[in-house]
Amino acid sequence: MSVDIPEGEKPMEEEMYSSWALLILMTLLMGALWTSYYLQLRKIRAVHETVLSIMAGKTINNNRCGRCC
């Protein structure tokens, strides 16, 4: 079995992608919590949190780099 990528580089690349995924997940979670708090604080009932989550998902999906993960 031949390996194209040296052993030392593959784990670093996987760790980098895992770190970015964790950063994105935490950012989205904090954004959702902040938005929920803001909507409750201002007593805004016209926009539901689900709608905001769908819009955030569309925004993230449209801003992808095009690289399949």
Tab-separated table of C-alpha atoms in Angstrom:
chain	number	residue	atom	x	y	z
A	1	MET	CA	0.000	0.000	0.000
A	2	SER	CA	1.611	3.266	-1.100
A	3	VAL	CA	0.939	6.563	0.640
A	4	ASP	CA	1.069	9.773	-1.394
A	5	ILE	CA	1.023	12.142	1.577
A	6	PRO	CA	3.813	11.921	4.158
A	7	GLU	CA	2.636	10.731	7.566
A	8	GLY	CA	3.450	14.012	9.302
A	9	GLU	CA	1.236	16.219	7.111
A	10	LYS	CA	-2.035	14.258	7.068
A	11	PRO	CA	-2.868	14.539	10.807
A	12	MET	CA	-2.078	18.268	10.750
A	13	GLU	CA	-4.477	18.805	7.834
A	14	GLU	CA	-7.234	16.823	9.564
A	15	GLU	CA	-6.676	18.776	12.779
A	16	MET	CA	-6.925	22.056	10.872
A	17	TYR	CA	-10.267	21.082	9.327
A	18	SER	CA	-11.550	19.867	12.697
A	19	SER	CA	-10.544	23.156	14.302
A	20	TRP	CA	-12.298	25.193	11.618
A	21	ALA	CA	-15.419	23.038	11.916
A	22	LEU	CA	-15.470	23.542	15.682
A	23	LEU	CA	-14.977	27.298	15.283
A	24	ILE	CA	-17.842	27.532	12.775
A	25	LEU	CA	-20.116	25.418	14.982
A	26	MET	CA	-19.424	27.533	18.079
A	27	THR	CA	-19.871	30.776	16.128
A	28	LEU	CA	-23.239	29.624	14.786
A	29	LEU	CA	-24.320	28.473	18.244
A	30	MET	CA	-23.371	31.795	19.842
A	31	GLY	CA	-25.097	33.668	17.030
A	32	ALA	CA	-28.285	31.662	17.514
A	33	LEU	CA	-28.251	32.233	21.269
A	34	TRP	CA	-27.579	35.952	20.863
A	35	THR	CA	-30.352	36.280	18.267
A	36	SER	CA	-32.798	34.444	20.523
A	37	TYR	CA	-31.880	36.704	23.443
A	38	TYR	CA	-32.220	39.831	21.294
A	39	LEU	CA	-35.625	38.773	19.984
A	40	GLN	CA	-36.868	38.085	23.510
A	41	LEU	CA	-35.396	41.323	24.855
A	42	ARG	CA	-37.076	43.442	22.179
A	43	LYS	CA	-40.240	41.326	22.300
A	44	ILE	CA	-40.164	40.850	18.543
A	45	ARG	CA	-42.772	38.264	17.572
A	46	ALA	CA	-42.915	38.844	13.796
A	47	VAL	CA	-39.734	36.823	13.098
A	48	HIS	CA	-39.491	33.281	14.378
A	49	GLU	CA	-36.129	31.796	15.352
A	50	THR	CA	-36.564	28.978	12.844
A	51	VAL	CA	-36.723	31.479	9.987
A	52	LEU	CA	-33.483	33.066	11.202
A	53	SER	CA	-31.817	29.646	11.418
A	54	ILE	CA	-32.836	28.828	7.846
A	55	MET	CA	-31.527	32.169	6.600
A	56	ALA	CA	-28.232	31.687	8.469
A	57	GLY	CA	-27.883	28.217	6.924
A	58	LYS	CA	-28.459	29.591	3.449
A	59	THR	CA	-25.893	32.312	4.035
A	60	ILE	CA	-23.285	29.835	5.252
A	61	ASN	CA	-24.033	27.466	2.360
A	62	ASN	CA	-23.697	30.243	-0.229
A	63	ASN	CA	-20.371	31.408	1.210
A	64	ARG	CA	-18.687	28.007	1.041
A	65	CYS	CA	-15.423	27.883	-0.816
A	66	GLY	CA	-16.730	25.210	-3.179
A	67	ARG	CA	-14.383	22.569	-1.808
A	68	CYS	CA	-16.038	19.343	-0.834
A	69	CYS	CA	-15.220	18.492	2.784
